[in-house]
Every structure is written in structure tokens, then in C-alpha cells.
CSV table of N, CA, C and O in Angstrom, one decimal:
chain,number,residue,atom,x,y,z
A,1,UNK,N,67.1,52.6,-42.7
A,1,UNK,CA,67.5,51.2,-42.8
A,1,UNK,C,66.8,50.5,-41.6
A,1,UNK,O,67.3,50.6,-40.5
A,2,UNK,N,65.4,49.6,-41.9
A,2,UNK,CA,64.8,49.0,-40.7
A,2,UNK,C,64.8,47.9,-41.4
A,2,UNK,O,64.3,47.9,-42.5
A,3,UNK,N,65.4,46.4,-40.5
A,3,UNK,CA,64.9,45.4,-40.6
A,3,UNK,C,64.2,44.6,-39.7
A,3,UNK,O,64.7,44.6,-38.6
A,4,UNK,N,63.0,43.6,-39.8
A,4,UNK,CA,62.7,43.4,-39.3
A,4,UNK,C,62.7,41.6,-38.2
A,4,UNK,O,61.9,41.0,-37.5
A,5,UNK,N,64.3,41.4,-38.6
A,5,UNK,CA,64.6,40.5,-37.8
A,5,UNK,C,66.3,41.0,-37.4
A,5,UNK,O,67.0,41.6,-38.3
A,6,UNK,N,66.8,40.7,-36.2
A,6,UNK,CA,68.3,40.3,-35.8
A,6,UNK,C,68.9,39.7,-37.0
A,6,UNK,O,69.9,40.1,-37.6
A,7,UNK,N,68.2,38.6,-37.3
A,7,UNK,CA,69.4,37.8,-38.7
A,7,UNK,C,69.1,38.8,-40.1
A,7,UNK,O,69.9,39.1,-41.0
A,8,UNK,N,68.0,39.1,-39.8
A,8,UNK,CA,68.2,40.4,-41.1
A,8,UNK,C,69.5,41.4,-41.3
A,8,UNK,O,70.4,41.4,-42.1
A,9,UNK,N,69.2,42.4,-39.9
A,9,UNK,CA,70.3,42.8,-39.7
A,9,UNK,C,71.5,42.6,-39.9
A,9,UNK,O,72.2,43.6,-40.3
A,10,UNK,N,72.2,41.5,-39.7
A,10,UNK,CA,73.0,40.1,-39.5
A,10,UNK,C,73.7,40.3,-41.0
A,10,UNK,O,74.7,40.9,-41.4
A,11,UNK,N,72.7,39.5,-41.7
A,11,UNK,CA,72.7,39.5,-43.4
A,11,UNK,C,73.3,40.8,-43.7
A,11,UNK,O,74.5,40.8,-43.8
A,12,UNK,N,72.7,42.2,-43.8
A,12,UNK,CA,73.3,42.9,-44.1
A,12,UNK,C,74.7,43.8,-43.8
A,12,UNK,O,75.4,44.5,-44.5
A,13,UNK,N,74.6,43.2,-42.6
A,13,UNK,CA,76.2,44.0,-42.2
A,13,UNK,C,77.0,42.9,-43.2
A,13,UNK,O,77.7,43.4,-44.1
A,14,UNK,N,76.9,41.7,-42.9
A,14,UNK,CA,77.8,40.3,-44.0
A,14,UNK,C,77.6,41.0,-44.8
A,14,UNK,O,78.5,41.8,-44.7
A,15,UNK,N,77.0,41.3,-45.6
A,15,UNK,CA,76.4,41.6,-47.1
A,15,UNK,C,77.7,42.8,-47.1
A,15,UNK,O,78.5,42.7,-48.1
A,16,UNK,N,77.8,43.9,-45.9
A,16,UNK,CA,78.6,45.0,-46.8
A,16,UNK,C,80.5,44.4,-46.2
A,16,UNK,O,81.5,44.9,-46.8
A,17,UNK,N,80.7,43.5,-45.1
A,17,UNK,CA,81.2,43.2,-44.9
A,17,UNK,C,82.3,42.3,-46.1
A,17,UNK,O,83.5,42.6,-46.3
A,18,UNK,N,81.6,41.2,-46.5
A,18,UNK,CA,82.1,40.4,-47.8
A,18,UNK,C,82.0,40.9,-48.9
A,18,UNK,O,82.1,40.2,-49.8
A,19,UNK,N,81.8,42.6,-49.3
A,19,UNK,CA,82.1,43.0,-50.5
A,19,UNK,C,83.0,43.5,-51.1
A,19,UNK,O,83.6,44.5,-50.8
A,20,UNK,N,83.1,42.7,-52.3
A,20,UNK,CA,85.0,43.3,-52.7
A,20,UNK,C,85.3,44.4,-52.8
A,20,UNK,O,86.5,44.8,-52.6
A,21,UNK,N,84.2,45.3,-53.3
A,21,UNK,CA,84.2,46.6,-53.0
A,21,UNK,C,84.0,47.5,-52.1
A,21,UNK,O,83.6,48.7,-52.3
A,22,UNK,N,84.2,46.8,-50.8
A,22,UNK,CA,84.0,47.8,-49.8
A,22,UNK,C,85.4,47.8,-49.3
A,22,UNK,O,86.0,46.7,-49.4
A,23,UNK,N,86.2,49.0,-48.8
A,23,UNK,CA,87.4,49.9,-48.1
A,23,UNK,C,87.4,49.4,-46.8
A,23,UNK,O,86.6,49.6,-45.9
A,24,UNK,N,88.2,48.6,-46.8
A,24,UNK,CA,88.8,48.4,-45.2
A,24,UNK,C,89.8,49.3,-44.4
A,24,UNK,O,90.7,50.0,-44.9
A,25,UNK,N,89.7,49.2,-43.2
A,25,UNK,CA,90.6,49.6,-42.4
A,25,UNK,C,90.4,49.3,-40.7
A,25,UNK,O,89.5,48.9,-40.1
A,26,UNK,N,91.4,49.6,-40.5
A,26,UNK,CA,91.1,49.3,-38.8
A,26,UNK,C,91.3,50.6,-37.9
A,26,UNK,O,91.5,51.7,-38.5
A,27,UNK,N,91.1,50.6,-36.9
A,27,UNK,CA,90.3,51.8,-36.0
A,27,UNK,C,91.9,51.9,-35.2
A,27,UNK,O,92.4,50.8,-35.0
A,28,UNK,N,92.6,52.9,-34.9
A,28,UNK,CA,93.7,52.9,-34.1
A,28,UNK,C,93.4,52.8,-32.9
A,28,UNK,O,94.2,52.4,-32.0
A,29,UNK,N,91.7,53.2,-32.7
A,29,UNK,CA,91.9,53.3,-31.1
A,29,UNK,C,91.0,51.8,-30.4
A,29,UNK,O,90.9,51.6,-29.2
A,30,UNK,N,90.8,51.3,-31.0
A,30,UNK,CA,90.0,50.2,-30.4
A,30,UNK,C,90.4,49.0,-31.2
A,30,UNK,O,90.6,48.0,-30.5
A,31,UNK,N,90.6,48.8,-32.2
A,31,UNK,CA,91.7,47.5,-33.0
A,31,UNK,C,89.9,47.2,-34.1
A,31,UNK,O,89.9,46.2,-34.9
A,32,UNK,N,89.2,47.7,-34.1
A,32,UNK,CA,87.9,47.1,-34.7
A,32,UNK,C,88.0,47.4,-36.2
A,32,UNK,O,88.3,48.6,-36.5
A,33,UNK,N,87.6,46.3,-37.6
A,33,UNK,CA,87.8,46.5,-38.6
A,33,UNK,C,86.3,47.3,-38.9
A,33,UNK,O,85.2,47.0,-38.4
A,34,UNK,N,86.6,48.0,-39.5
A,34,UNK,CA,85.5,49.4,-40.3
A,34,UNK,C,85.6,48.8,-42.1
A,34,UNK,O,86.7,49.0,-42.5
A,35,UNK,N,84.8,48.4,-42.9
A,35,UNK,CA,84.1,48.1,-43.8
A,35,UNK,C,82.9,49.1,-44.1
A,35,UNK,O,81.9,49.1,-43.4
A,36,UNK,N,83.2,50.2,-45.5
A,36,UNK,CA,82.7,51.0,-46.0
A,36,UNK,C,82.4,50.6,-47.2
A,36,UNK,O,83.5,50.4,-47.8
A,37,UNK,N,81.5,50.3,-47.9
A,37,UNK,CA,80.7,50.4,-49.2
A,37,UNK,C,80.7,51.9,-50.2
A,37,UNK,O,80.0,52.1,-51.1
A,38,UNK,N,81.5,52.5,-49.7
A,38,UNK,CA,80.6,54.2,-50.3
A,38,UNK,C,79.5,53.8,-51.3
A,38,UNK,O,78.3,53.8,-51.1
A,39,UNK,N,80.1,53.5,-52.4
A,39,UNK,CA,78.7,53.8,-53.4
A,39,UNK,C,77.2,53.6,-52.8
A,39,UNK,O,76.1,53.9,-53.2
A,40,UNK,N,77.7,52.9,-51.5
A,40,UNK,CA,76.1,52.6,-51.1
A,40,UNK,C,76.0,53.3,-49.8
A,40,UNK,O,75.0,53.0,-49.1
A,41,UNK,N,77.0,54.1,-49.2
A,41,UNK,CA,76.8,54.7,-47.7
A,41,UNK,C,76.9,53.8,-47.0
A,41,UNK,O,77.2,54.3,-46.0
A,42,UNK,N,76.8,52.7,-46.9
A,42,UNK,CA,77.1,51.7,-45.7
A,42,UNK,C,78.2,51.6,-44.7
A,42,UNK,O,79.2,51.5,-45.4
A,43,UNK,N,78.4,51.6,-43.4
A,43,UNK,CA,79.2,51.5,-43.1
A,43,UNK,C,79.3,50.5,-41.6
A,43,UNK,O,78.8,50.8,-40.5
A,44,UNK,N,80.2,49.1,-42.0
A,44,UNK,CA,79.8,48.2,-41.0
A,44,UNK,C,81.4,48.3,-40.0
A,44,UNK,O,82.5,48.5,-40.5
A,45,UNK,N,81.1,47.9,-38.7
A,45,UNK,CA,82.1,47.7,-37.7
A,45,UNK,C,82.2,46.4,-37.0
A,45,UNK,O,81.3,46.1,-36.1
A,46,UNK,N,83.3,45.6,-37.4
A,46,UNK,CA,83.5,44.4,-36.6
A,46,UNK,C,84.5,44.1,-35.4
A,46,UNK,O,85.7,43.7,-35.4
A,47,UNK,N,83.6,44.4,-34.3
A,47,UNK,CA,85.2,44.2,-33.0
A,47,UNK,C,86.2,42.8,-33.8
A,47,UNK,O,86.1,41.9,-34.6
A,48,UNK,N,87.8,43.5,-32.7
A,48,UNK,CA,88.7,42.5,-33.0
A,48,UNK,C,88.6,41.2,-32.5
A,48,UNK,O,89.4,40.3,-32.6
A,49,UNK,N,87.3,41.2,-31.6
A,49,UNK,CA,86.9,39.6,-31.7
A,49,UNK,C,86.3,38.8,-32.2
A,49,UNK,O,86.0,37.7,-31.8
A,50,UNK,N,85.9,39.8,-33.9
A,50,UNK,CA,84.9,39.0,-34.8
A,50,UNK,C,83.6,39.2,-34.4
A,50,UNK,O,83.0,38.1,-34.7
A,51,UNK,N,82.9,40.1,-33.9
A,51,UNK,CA,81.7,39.8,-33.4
A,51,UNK,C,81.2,41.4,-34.5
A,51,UNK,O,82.1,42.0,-35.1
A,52,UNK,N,79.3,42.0,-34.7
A,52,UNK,CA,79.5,42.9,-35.5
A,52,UNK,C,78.7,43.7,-34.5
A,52,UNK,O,77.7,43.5,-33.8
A,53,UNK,N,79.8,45.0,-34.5
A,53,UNK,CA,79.3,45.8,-33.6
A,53,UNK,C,78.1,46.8,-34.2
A,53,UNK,O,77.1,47.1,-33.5
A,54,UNK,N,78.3,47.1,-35.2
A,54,UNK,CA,77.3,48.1,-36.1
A,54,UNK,C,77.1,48.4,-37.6
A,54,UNK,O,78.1,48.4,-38.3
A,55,UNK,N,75.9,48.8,-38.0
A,55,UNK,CA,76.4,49.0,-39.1
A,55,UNK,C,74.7,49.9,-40.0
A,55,UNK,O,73.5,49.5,-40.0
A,56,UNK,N,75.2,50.9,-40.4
A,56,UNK,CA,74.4,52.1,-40.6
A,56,UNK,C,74.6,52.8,-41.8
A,56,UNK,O,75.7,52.7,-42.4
A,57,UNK,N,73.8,53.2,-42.1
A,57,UNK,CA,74.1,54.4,-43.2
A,57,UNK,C,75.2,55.4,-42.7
A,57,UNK,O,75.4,55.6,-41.5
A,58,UNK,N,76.0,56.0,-43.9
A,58,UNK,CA,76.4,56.9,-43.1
A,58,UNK,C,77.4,58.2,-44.8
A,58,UNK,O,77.6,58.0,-46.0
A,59,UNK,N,77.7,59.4,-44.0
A,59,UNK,CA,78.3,60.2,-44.9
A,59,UNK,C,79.3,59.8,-45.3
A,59,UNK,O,79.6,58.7,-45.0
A,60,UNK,N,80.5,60.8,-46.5
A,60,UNK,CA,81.2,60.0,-46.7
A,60,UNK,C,82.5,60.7,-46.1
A,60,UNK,O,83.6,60.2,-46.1
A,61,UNK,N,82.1,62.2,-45.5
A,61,UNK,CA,82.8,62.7,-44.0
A,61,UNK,C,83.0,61.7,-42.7
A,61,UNK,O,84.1,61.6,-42.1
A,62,UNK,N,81.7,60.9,-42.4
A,62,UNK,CA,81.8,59.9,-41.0
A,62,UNK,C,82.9,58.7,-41.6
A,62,UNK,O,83.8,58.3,-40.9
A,63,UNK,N,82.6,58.2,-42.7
A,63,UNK,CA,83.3,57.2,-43.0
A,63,UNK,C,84.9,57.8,-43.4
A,63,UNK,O,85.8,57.0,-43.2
A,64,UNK,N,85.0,58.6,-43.8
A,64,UNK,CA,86.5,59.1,-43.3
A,64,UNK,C,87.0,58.8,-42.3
A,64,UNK,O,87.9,58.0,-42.3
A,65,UNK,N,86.7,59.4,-41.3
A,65,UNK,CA,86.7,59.6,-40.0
A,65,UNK,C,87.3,58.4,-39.4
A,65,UNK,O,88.2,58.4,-38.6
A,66,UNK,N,86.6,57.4,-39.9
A,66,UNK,CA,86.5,56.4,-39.0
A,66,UNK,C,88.1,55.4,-39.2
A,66,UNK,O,88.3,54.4,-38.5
């Protein structure tokens, strides 16, 4: 997954962020909401101050996890 601008990037975490089908939850150890897509492996992280920390491909072991 390479984009080639910041607001690209940007776009896509929103993209898996705002989808009705993506699994929410929050992180016990840091308070940050985790937004998982499975069908598409996506998996985005938004600190609890609203800002987007990351967001990657990922298994569906890591996104367990998380």
C-alpha cells in the first residue's frame, strides 16, 4: 500500500475509518480507537485525541490482537 501524497494517505485511513463495515474497538492500553475492515485487511488507529496514528495492511491474527 504506497501512496503518493500525505492527503492520500489521509483519504484512506478515513476511507477505512467511516466504514460501516469496519469492527471497532479501543486499545486498553493506550485509549486509541482501532478500526478493522477484514474483508479488506485494513487496519487503521486513531489516538484518543482524534488525530490518525496509522494504518496498514494487516492479518487477521494482528487485528485480533489489537
Amino acid at each position: 500500500m504506497r501512496y503518493d501524497s500525505a492527503d492520500n494517505y489521509q483519504a484512506g485511513a478515513n476511507a477505512v475509518i467511516s466504514n460501516l463495515s469496519a469492527s471497532h474497538k479501543v486499545r486498553a492500553e493506550d485509549g486509541d480507537d482501532v478500526d478493522v475492515l477484514k474483508m479488506a485487511g485494513e487496519l487503521a488507529v486513531v489516538s484518543q485525541w482524534g488525530y490518525n496514528c496509522s494504518r496498514f495492511i494487516a492479518d487477521e491474527d494482528y487485528c485480533n490482537r489489537q
